[in-house]
PDB file of C-alpha atoms in Angstrom:
ATOM      1  CA  UNK A  26       0.104  -0.008  -0.183  1.00  0.00           C
ATOM      2  CA  UNK A  27       1.308   3.620  -0.841  1.00  0.00           C
ATOM      3  CA  UNK A  28       1.131   6.499   1.595  1.00  0.00           C
ATOM      4  CA  UNK A  29      -0.066   9.843   0.452  1.00  0.00           C
ATOM      5  CA  UNK A  30       0.642  13.013   2.534  1.00  0.00           C
ATOM      6  CA  UNK A  31      -0.796  16.316   1.677  1.00  0.00           C
ATOM      7  CA  UNK A  32       1.119  19.032   2.676  1.00  0.00           C
ATOM      8  CA  UNK A  33      -0.009  22.372   0.398  1.00  0.00           C
ATOM      9  CA  UNK A  34      -2.249  24.845   1.491  1.00  0.00           C
ATOM     10  CA  UNK A  35      -1.246  28.371   2.508  1.00  0.00           C
ATOM     11  CA  UNK A  36      -1.021  28.241   6.217  1.00  0.00           C
ATOM     12  CA  UNK A  37      -3.092  31.253   6.609  1.00  0.00           C
ATOM     13  CA  UNK A  38      -3.768  30.544  10.150  1.00  0.00           C
ATOM     14  CA  UNK A  39      -0.612  30.296  11.530  1.00  0.00           C
ATOM     15  CA  UNK A  40       0.438  33.860   9.546  1.00  0.00           C
ATOM     16  CA  UNK A  41       3.471  35.535   9.610  1.00  0.00           C
ATOM     17  CA  UNK A  42       4.990  32.249  10.519  1.00  0.00           C
ATOM     18  CA  UNK A  43       4.181  30.630   7.277  1.00  0.00           C
ATOM     19  CA  UNK A  44       5.344  33.763   5.585  1.00  0.00           C
ATOM     20  CA  UNK A  45       8.749  32.302   5.730  1.00  0.00           C
ATOM     21  CA  UNK A  46       8.041  28.952   5.224  1.00  0.00           C
ATOM     22  CA  UNK A  47       4.848  26.215   4.564  1.00  0.00           C
ATOM     23  CA  UNK A  48       3.685  25.446   7.846  1.00  0.00           C
ATOM     24  CA  UNK A  49       4.378  21.352   7.420  1.00  0.00           C
ATOM     25  CA  UNK A  50       8.192  22.612   7.676  1.00  0.00           C
ATOM     26  CA  UNK A  51       7.664  24.430  10.890  1.00  0.00           C
ATOM     27  CA  UNK A  52       9.838  22.638  14.000  1.00  0.00           C
ATOM     28  CA  UNK A  53       8.088  20.577  16.777  1.00  0.00           C
ATOM     29  CA  UNK A  54      10.896  19.126  19.056  1.00  0.00           C
ATOM     30  CA  UNK A  55      13.812  18.137  17.042  1.00  0.00           C
ATOM     31  CA  UNK A  56      11.964  18.096  13.470  1.00  0.00           C
ATOM     32  CA  UNK A  57       9.602  19.364  11.162  1.00  0.00           C
ATOM     33  CA  UNK A  58       6.089  18.930  11.396  1.00  0.00           C
ATOM     34  CA  UNK A  59       6.336  16.565   8.307  1.00  0.00           C
ATOM     35  CA  UNK A  60       8.445  14.201   9.523  1.00  0.00           C
ATOM     36  CA  UNK A  61       6.014  12.932  11.944  1.00  0.00           C
ATOM     37  CA  UNK A  62       3.480  11.782   9.162  1.00  0.00           C
ATOM     38  CA  UNK A  63       6.303  10.063   7.097  1.00  0.00           C
ATOM     39  CA  UNK A  64       7.540   8.588  10.457  1.00  0.00           C
ATOM     40  CA  UNK A  65       3.285   6.564  11.369  1.00  0.00           C
ATOM     41  CA  UNK A  66       3.422   5.573   7.846  1.00  0.00           C
ATOM     42  CA  UNK A  67       6.950   3.693   7.786  1.00  0.00           C
ATOM     43  CA  UNK A  68       6.303   2.213  11.186  1.00  0.00           C
ATOM     44  CA  UNK A  69       2.774   0.467   9.744  1.00  0.00           C
ATOM     45  CA  UNK A  70       5.017  -0.776   7.056  1.00  0.00           C
ATOM     46  CA  UNK A  71       4.249   2.007   4.020  1.00  0.00           C
ATOM     47  CA  UNK A  72       7.748   2.926   2.587  1.00  0.00           C
ATOM     48  CA  UNK A  73       6.700   4.481  -0.901  1.00  0.00           C
ATOM     49  CA  UNK A  74       5.248   7.891  -0.276  1.00  0.00           C
ATOM     50  CA  UNK A  75       3.875  10.850  -2.388  1.00  0.00           C
ATOM     51  CA  UNK A  76       3.945  14.320  -0.623  1.00  0.00           C
ATOM     52  CA  UNK A  77       2.016  16.756  -2.451  1.00  0.00           C
ATOM     53  CA  UNK A  78       3.342  20.535  -1.332  1.00  0.00           C
ATOM     54  CA  UNK A  79       3.356  23.849  -2.600  1.00  0.00           C
ATOM     55  CA  UNK A  80       5.756  25.163  -4.660  1.00  0.00           C
ATOM     56  CA  UNK A  81       6.720  28.160  -2.428  1.00  0.00           C
ATOM     57  CA  UNK A  82       9.083  25.550   0.012  1.00  0.00           C
ATOM     58  CA  UNK A  83      10.041  23.002  -2.825  1.00  0.00           C
ATOM     59  CA  UNK A  84      13.675  23.646  -2.019  1.00  0.00           C
ATOM     60  CA  UNK A  85      13.134  23.240   1.776  1.00  0.00           C
ATOM     61  CA  UNK A  86      11.481  19.902   1.111  1.00  0.00           C
ATOM     62  CA  UNK A  87      14.431  18.724  -1.274  1.00  0.00           C
ATOM     63  CA  UNK A  88      17.131  19.544   1.191  1.00  0.00           C
ATOM     64  CA  UNK A  89      15.099  17.960   4.218  1.00  0.00           C
ATOM     65  CA  UNK A  90      13.830  14.911   2.804  1.00  0.00           C
ATOM     66  CA  UNK A  91      15.451  14.418  -0.478  1.00  0.00           C
ATOM     67  CA  UNK A  92      14.558  10.714  -2.236  1.00  0.00           C
ATOM     68  CA  UNK A  93      13.541   9.607   1.331  1.00  0.00           C
ATOM     69  CA  UNK A  94      16.543   7.113   1.794  1.00  0.00           C
ATOM     70  CA  UNK A  95      17.626   8.949   4.874  1.00  0.00           C
ATOM     71  CA  UNK A  96      14.287   8.267   6.416  1.00  0.00           C
ATOM     72  CA  UNK A  97      13.783   4.810   5.155  1.00  0.00           C
ATOM     73  CA  UNK A  98      11.349   5.476   2.767  1.00  0.00           C
ATOM     74  CA  UNK A  99      11.048   6.359  -1.170  1.00  0.00           C
ATOM     75  CA  UNK A 100       9.402  10.113  -1.933  1.00  0.00           C
ATOM     76  CA  UNK A 101       7.646  11.327  -5.040  1.00  0.00           C
ATOM     77  CA  UNK A 102       6.945  14.950  -4.704  1.00  0.00           C
ATOM     78  CA  UNK A 103       4.090  16.362  -6.455  1.00  0.00           C
ATOM     79  CA  UNK A 104       3.479  20.350  -6.653  1.00  0.00           C
ATOM     80  CA  UNK A 105      -0.009  21.581  -6.194  1.00  0.00           C
ATOM     81  CA  UNK A 106      -0.786  24.956  -7.574  1.00  0.00           C
ATOM     82  CA  UNK A 107      -2.717  27.440  -5.534  1.00  0.00           C
ATOM     83  CA  UNK A 108      -5.334  26.902  -2.813  1.00  0.00           C
ATOM     84  CA  UNK A 109      -7.572  24.010  -5.007  1.00  0.00           C
ATOM     85  CA  UNK A 110      -8.242  21.824  -1.885  1.00  0.00           C
ATOM     86  CA  UNK A 111      -7.305  18.799  -0.408  1.00  0.00           C
ATOM     87  CA  UNK A 112      -9.170  16.804  -2.955  1.00  0.00           C
ATOM     88  CA  UNK A 113      -7.748  18.572  -6.026  1.00  0.00           C
ATOM     89  CA  UNK A 114      -4.589  17.914  -4.083  1.00  0.00           C
ATOM     90  CA  UNK A 115      -5.167  14.235  -3.893  1.00  0.00           C
ATOM     91  CA  UNK A 116      -6.392  14.081  -7.627  1.00  0.00           C
ATOM     92  CA  UNK A 117      -2.600  14.443  -8.576  1.00  0.00           C
ATOM     93  CA  UNK A 118      -1.741  11.539  -7.099  1.00  0.00           C
ATOM     94  CA  UNK A 119      -4.171   9.247  -9.738  1.00  0.00           C
ATOM     95  CA  UNK A 120      -1.735   9.041 -12.744  1.00  0.00           C
ATOM     96  CA  UNK A 121       0.833   7.124 -10.463  1.00  0.00           C
ATOM     97  CA  UNK A 122      -1.511   4.876  -9.207  1.00  0.00           C
ATOM     98  CA  UNK A 123      -2.796   1.255 -10.461  1.00  0.00           C
ATOM     99  CA  UNK A 124      -6.497   0.389 -11.021  1.00  0.00           C
ATOM    100  CA  UNK A 125      -8.272  -0.609  -7.905  1.00  0.00           C
ATOM    101  CA  UNK A 126      -5.017  -0.030  -5.948  1.00  0.00           C
ATOM    102  CA  UNK A 127      -5.745   1.059  -1.943  1.00  0.00           C
ATOM    103  CA  UNK A 128      -3.720   3.755  -0.366  1.00  0.00           C
ATOM    104  CA  UNK A 129      -3.541   5.913   2.605  1.00  0.00           C
ATOM    105  CA  UNK A 130      -4.052   9.591   2.971  1.00  0.00           C
ATOM    106  CA  UNK A 131      -2.746  11.768   5.823  1.00  0.00           C
ATOM    107  CA  UNK A 132      -3.070  15.662   6.252  1.00  0.00           C
ATOM    108  CA  UNK A 133       0.608  16.810   7.066  1.00  0.00           C
ATOM    109  CA  UNK A 134      -0.446  18.938   9.694  1.00  0.00           C
ATOM    110  CA  UNK A 135      -2.178  15.983  11.708  1.00  0.00           C
ATOM    111  CA  UNK A 136      -0.040  14.484  14.615  1.00  0.00           C
ATOM    112  CA  UNK A 137      -0.959  11.547  16.443  1.00  0.00           C
ATOM    113  CA  UNK A 138       0.193   8.569  18.861  1.00  0.00           C
ATOM    114  CA  UNK A 139      -1.551   5.390  17.242  1.00  0.00           C
ATOM    115  CA  UNK A 140      -0.145   3.049  15.048  1.00  0.00           C
ATOM    116  CA  UNK A 141      -1.808   2.807  11.576  1.00  0.00           C
ATOM    117  CA  UNK A 142      -1.598  -0.954  11.879  1.00  0.00           C
ATOM    118  CA  UNK A 143      -4.958  -2.268  12.946  1.00  0.00           C
ATOM    119  CA  UNK A 144      -6.524   0.356  11.240  1.00  0.00           C
ATOM    120  CA  UNK A 145      -5.144  -0.560   7.617  1.00  0.00           C
ATOM    121  CA  UNK A 146      -6.084  -4.298   8.237  1.00  0.00           C
ATOM    122  CA  UNK A 147      -9.482  -3.132   8.569  1.00  0.00           C
ATOM    123  CA  UNK A 148      -9.217  -1.322   5.347  1.00  0.00           C
ATOM    124  CA  UNK A 149      -8.002  -4.111   3.669  1.00  0.00           C
ATOM    125  CA  UNK A 150     -11.090  -6.371   4.864  1.00  0.00           C
ATOM    126  CA  UNK A 151     -13.547  -3.855   3.340  1.00  0.00           C
ATOM    127  CA  UNK A 152     -14.782  -4.213  -0.063  1.00  0.00           C
ATOM    128  CA  UNK A 153     -13.788  -2.760  -3.209  1.00  0.00           C
ATOM    129  CA  UNK A 154     -15.080   0.634  -3.621  1.00  0.00           C
ATOM    130  CA  UNK A 155     -15.149   1.346   0.226  1.00  0.00           C
ATOM    131  CA  UNK A 156     -13.166   3.999   2.203  1.00  0.00           C
ATOM    132  CA  UNK A 157     -12.494   4.815   5.655  1.00  0.00           C
ATOM    133  CA  UNK A 158     -11.854   7.437   7.986  1.00  0.00           C
ATOM    134  CA  UNK A 159     -10.515   7.650  11.286  1.00  0.00           C
ATOM    135  CA  UNK A 160     -12.483   9.985  14.224  1.00  0.00           C
ATOM    136  CA  UNK A 161     -11.202  11.678  17.626  1.00  0.00           C
ATOM    137  CA  UNK A 162     -13.439  12.241  20.601  1.00  0.00           C
ATOM    138  CA  UNK A 163     -12.580  16.301  21.385  1.00  0.00           C
ATOM    139  CA  UNK A 164     -14.372  18.953  23.180  1.00  0.00           C
ATOM    140  CA  UNK A 165     -14.820  21.459  20.390  1.00  0.00           C
ATOM    141  CA  UNK A 166     -16.074  19.572  17.699  1.00  0.00           C
ATOM    142  CA  UNK A 167     -17.631  22.339  15.985  1.00  0.00           C
ATOM    143  CA  UNK A 168     -14.457  23.731  14.710  1.00  0.00           C
ATOM    144  CA  UNK A 169     -14.198  20.776  12.533  1.00  0.00           C
ATOM    145  CA  UNK A 170     -16.140  17.995  10.150  1.00  0.00           C
ATOM    146  CA  UNK A 171     -18.555  16.143  12.752  1.00  0.00           C
ATOM    147  CA  UNK A 172     -20.040  12.698  11.768  1.00  0.00           C
ATOM    148  CA  UNK A 173     -23.617  11.690  12.360  1.00  0.00           C
ATOM    149  CA  UNK A 174     -23.037   7.722  12.793  1.00  0.00           C
ATOM    150  CA  UNK A 175     -25.445   5.106  11.904  1.00  0.00           C
ATOM    151  CA  UNK A 176     -26.727   3.696  15.081  1.00  0.00           C
ATOM    152  CA  UNK A 177     -27.961   0.393  13.151  1.00  0.00           C
ATOM    153  CA  UNK A 178     -24.382   0.109  11.554  1.00  0.00           C
ATOM    154  CA  UNK A 179     -22.300   1.156  13.701  1.00  0.00           C
ATOM    155  CA  UNK A 180     -19.083   1.324  11.727  1.00  0.00           C
ATOM    156  CA  UNK A 181     -20.643   3.803   9.506  1.00  0.00           C
ATOM    157  CA  UNK A 182     -21.477   6.992   8.652  1.00  0.00           C
ATOM    158  CA  UNK A 183     -24.195   8.538   7.478  1.00  0.00           C
ATOM    159  CA  UNK A 184     -23.107  12.178   6.283  1.00  0.00           C
ATOM    160  CA  UNK A 185     -20.268  14.278   7.839  1.00  0.00           C
ATOM    161  CA  UNK A 186     -21.318  17.712   8.838  1.00  0.00           C
ATOM    162  CA  UNK A 187     -18.737  20.671   8.160  1.00  0.00           C
ATOM    163  CA  UNK A 188     -18.241  22.952  11.483  1.00  0.00           C
ATOM    164  CA  UNK A 189     -21.849  22.484  12.743  1.00  0.00           C
ATOM    165  CA  UNK A 190     -23.033  24.793  15.591  1.00  0.00           C
ATOM    166  CA  UNK A 191     -24.712  22.478  17.158  1.00  0.00           C
ATOM    167  CA  UNK A 192     -22.725  18.975  16.801  1.00  0.00           C
ATOM    168  CA  UNK A 193     -24.330  15.841  16.656  1.00  0.00           C
ATOM    169  CA  UNK A 194     -21.667  13.649  18.130  1.00  0.00           C
ATOM    170  CA  UNK A 195     -18.643  14.733  20.019  1.00  0.00           C
ATOM    171  CA  UNK A 196     -16.399  13.115  17.536  1.00  0.00           C
ATOM    172  CA  UNK A 197     -14.681  15.063  14.633  1.00  0.00           C
ATOM    173  CA  UNK A 198     -13.172  13.454  11.289  1.00  0.00           C
ATOM    174  CA  UNK A 199      -9.462  13.485  11.317  1.00  0.00           C
ATOM    175  CA  UNK A 200      -7.068  14.151   8.341  1.00  0.00           C
ATOM    176  CA  UNK A 201      -6.565  10.411   8.121  1.00  0.00           C
ATOM    177  CA  UNK A 202      -8.652   8.937   5.088  1.00  0.00           C
ATOM    178  CA  UNK A 203      -8.217   5.407   3.403  1.00  0.00           C
ATOM    179  CA  UNK A 204      -9.491   5.026  -0.273  1.00  0.00           C
ATOM    180  CA  UNK A 205      -9.326   2.837  -3.197  1.00  0.00           C
ATOM    181  CA  UNK A 206      -8.855   4.509  -6.722  1.00  0.00           C
ATOM    182  CA  UNK A 207     -12.367   4.806  -6.879  1.00  0.00           C
ATOM    183  CA  UNK A 208     -12.140   8.109  -4.768  1.00  0.00           C
ATOM    184  CA  UNK A 209     -10.817   9.745  -8.039  1.00  0.00           C
ATOM    185  CA  UNK A 210     -14.381   9.390  -9.965  1.00  0.00           C
ATOM    186  CA  UNK A 211     -15.919  10.957  -6.898  1.00  0.00           C
ATOM    187  CA  UNK A 212     -13.837  13.884  -6.809  1.00  0.00           C
ATOM    188  CA  UNK A 213     -14.422  13.995 -10.311  1.00  0.00           C
ATOM    189  CA  UNK A 214     -18.199  14.388  -9.521  1.00  0.00           C
ATOM    190  CA  UNK A 215     -18.094  17.315  -6.846  1.00  0.00           C
ATOM    191  CA  UNK A 216     -18.353  21.035  -7.364  1.00  0.00           C
ATOM    192  CA  UNK A 217     -16.066  23.896  -5.930  1.00  0.00           C
ATOM    193  CA  UNK A 218     -17.224  24.858  -2.500  1.00  0.00           C
ATOM    194  CA  UNK A 219     -17.655  28.716  -1.823  1.00  0.00           C
ATOM    195  CA  UNK A 220     -14.394  29.307  -1.358  1.00  0.00           C
ATOM    196  CA  UNK A 221     -13.709  27.940  -4.828  1.00  0.00           C
ATOM    197  CA  UNK A 222     -11.900  24.550  -3.490  1.00  0.00           C
ATOM    198  CA  UNK A 223     -12.713  20.999  -3.726  1.00  0.00           C
ATOM    199  CA  UNK A 224     -13.253  20.051  -0.560  1.00  0.00           C
ATOM    200  CA  UNK A 225     -12.520  16.296   1.216  1.00  0.00           C
ATOM    201  CA  UNK A 226     -15.861  16.369   3.312  1.00  0.00           C
ATOM    202  CA  UNK A 227     -17.789  16.539  -0.054  1.00  0.00           C
ATOM    203  CA  UNK A 228     -15.833  13.235  -1.464  1.00  0.00           C
ATOM    204  CA  UNK A 229     -16.545  11.526   2.396  1.00  0.00           C
ATOM    205  CA  UNK A 230     -20.051  12.376   2.011  1.00  0.00           C
ATOM    206  CA  UNK A 231     -20.389  10.891  -1.553  1.00  0.00           C
ATOM    207  CA  UNK A 232     -19.226   8.038  -0.057  1.00  0.00           C
ATOM    208  CA  UNK A 233     -21.415   7.872   2.903  1.00  0.00           C
ATOM    209  CA  UNK A 234     -24.693   8.716   0.933  1.00  0.00           C
ATOM    210  CA  UNK A 235     -23.889   5.160  -0.471  1.00  0.00           C
ATOM    211  CA  UNK A 236     -23.221   3.705   2.565  1.00  0.00           C
ATOM    212  CA  UNK A 237     -19.600   3.120   1.778  1.00  0.00           C
ATOM    213  CA  UNK A 238     -18.143   5.185   4.546  1.00  0.00           C
ATOM    214  CA  UNK A 239     -16.643   3.550   7.695  1.00  0.00           C
ATOM    215  CA  UNK A 240     -15.102   4.642  10.332  1.00  0.00           C
ATOM    216  CA  UNK A 241     -13.048   4.017  13.289  1.00  0.00           C
ATOM    217  CA  UNK A 242     -11.697   5.817  16.438  1.00  0.00           C
ATOM    218  CA  UNK A 243      -7.850   6.869  17.350  1.00  0.00           C
ATOM    219  CA  UNK A 244      -7.404   5.780  21.376  1.00  0.00           C
ATOM    220  CA  UNK A 245      -4.270   7.343  21.860  1.00  0.00           C
ATOM    221  CA  UNK A 246      -3.722  11.583  21.428  1.00  0.00           C
ATOM    222  CA  UNK A 247      -4.182  13.497  18.208  1.00  0.00           C
ATOM    223  CA  UNK A 248      -4.233  16.753  16.980  1.00  0.00           C
ATOM    224  CA  UNK A 249      -4.279  19.105  14.144  1.00  0.00           C
ATOM    225  CA  UNK A 250      -1.390  21.408  14.290  1.00  0.00           C
ATOM    226  CA  UNK A 251      -2.863  24.392  12.510  1.00  0.00           C
ATOM    227  CA  UNK A 252      -3.283  26.947  14.532  1.00  0.00           C
ATOM    228  CA  UNK A 253      -0.993  28.429  16.969  1.00  0.00           C
ATOM    229  CA  UNK A 254      -2.746  26.654  20.175  1.00  0.00           C
ATOM    230  CA  UNK A 255      -2.511  23.384  18.382  1.00  0.00           C
ATOM    231  CA  UNK A 256       0.927  23.526  17.297  1.00  0.00           C
ATOM    232  CA  UNK A 257       1.704  24.515  21.119  1.00  0.00           C
ATOM    233  CA  UNK A 258      -0.157  21.206  21.991  1.00  0.00           C
ATOM    234  CA  UNK A 259       1.696  19.101  19.495  1.00  0.00           C
ATOM    235  CA  UNK A 260       5.201  20.120  21.046  1.00  0.00           C
ATOM    236  CA  UNK A 261       3.868  19.769  24.376  1.00  0.00           C
ATOM    237  CA  UNK A 262       3.293  16.174  23.480  1.00  0.00           C
ATOM    238  CA  UNK A 263       6.057  15.515  21.152  1.00  0.00           C
ATOM    239  CA  UNK A 264       8.451  16.520  23.707  1.00  0.00           C
ATOM    240  CA  UNK A 265      11.361  18.518  23.181  1.00  0.00           C
ATOM    241  CA  UNK A 266      13.382  15.747  21.773  1.00  0.00           C
ATOM    242  CA  UNK A 267      10.869  15.235  19.277  1.00  0.00           C
ATOM    243  CA  UNK A 268       9.368  11.934  20.512  1.00  0.00           C
ATOM    244  CA  UNK A 269       5.988  10.487  20.430  1.00  0.00           C
TER     245      UNK A 269
END
């Protein structure tokens, strides 16, 4: 199975720091943020990686990661021109995957403790054309995409509501997704949102509407280090030496 890390975007919530570098290169402990996603994939046995980045920090990524050999992986970089959204970034990988191939997608600012191995095993046991997303129980679910869970089929999601005022659960959808290449057909059938981007929530809701979206729940700590508050929390969790 291949791994995809999406590390583009403008990082506007971390301005002015992101005027100097892409947010996924911001140091957390001993390493840049992007390192921890690579580490989690490698620990799960996934060593062939695609990293989608913006053009702004290409030299810095190449200097740190190179081919990935020093980190025990093989990395190919793809460049997302502009802010087209997570789903548009994901679509850039389609030409490099075989028909029906399965893969795992991480948002580069998601940092977490759990091993991916048991979740990958669950996904491998799912049917073709199905997807799996990982959830986490949080205190501020209204900040995230919130799943409406199917009480009749406890592993399935009915729909995802984006930043609802009154969340229907205390879970959020993390930036950890598992798909096969059927996802690209879903991407082709969604429309840009009000902000002009192709949203991954719309893709996941396309799966959910057909009963094809399963979930599991992360047990350990998780944060998306996309704000100064969550970046600070990640630094505390990972420690000054960059350990999980």
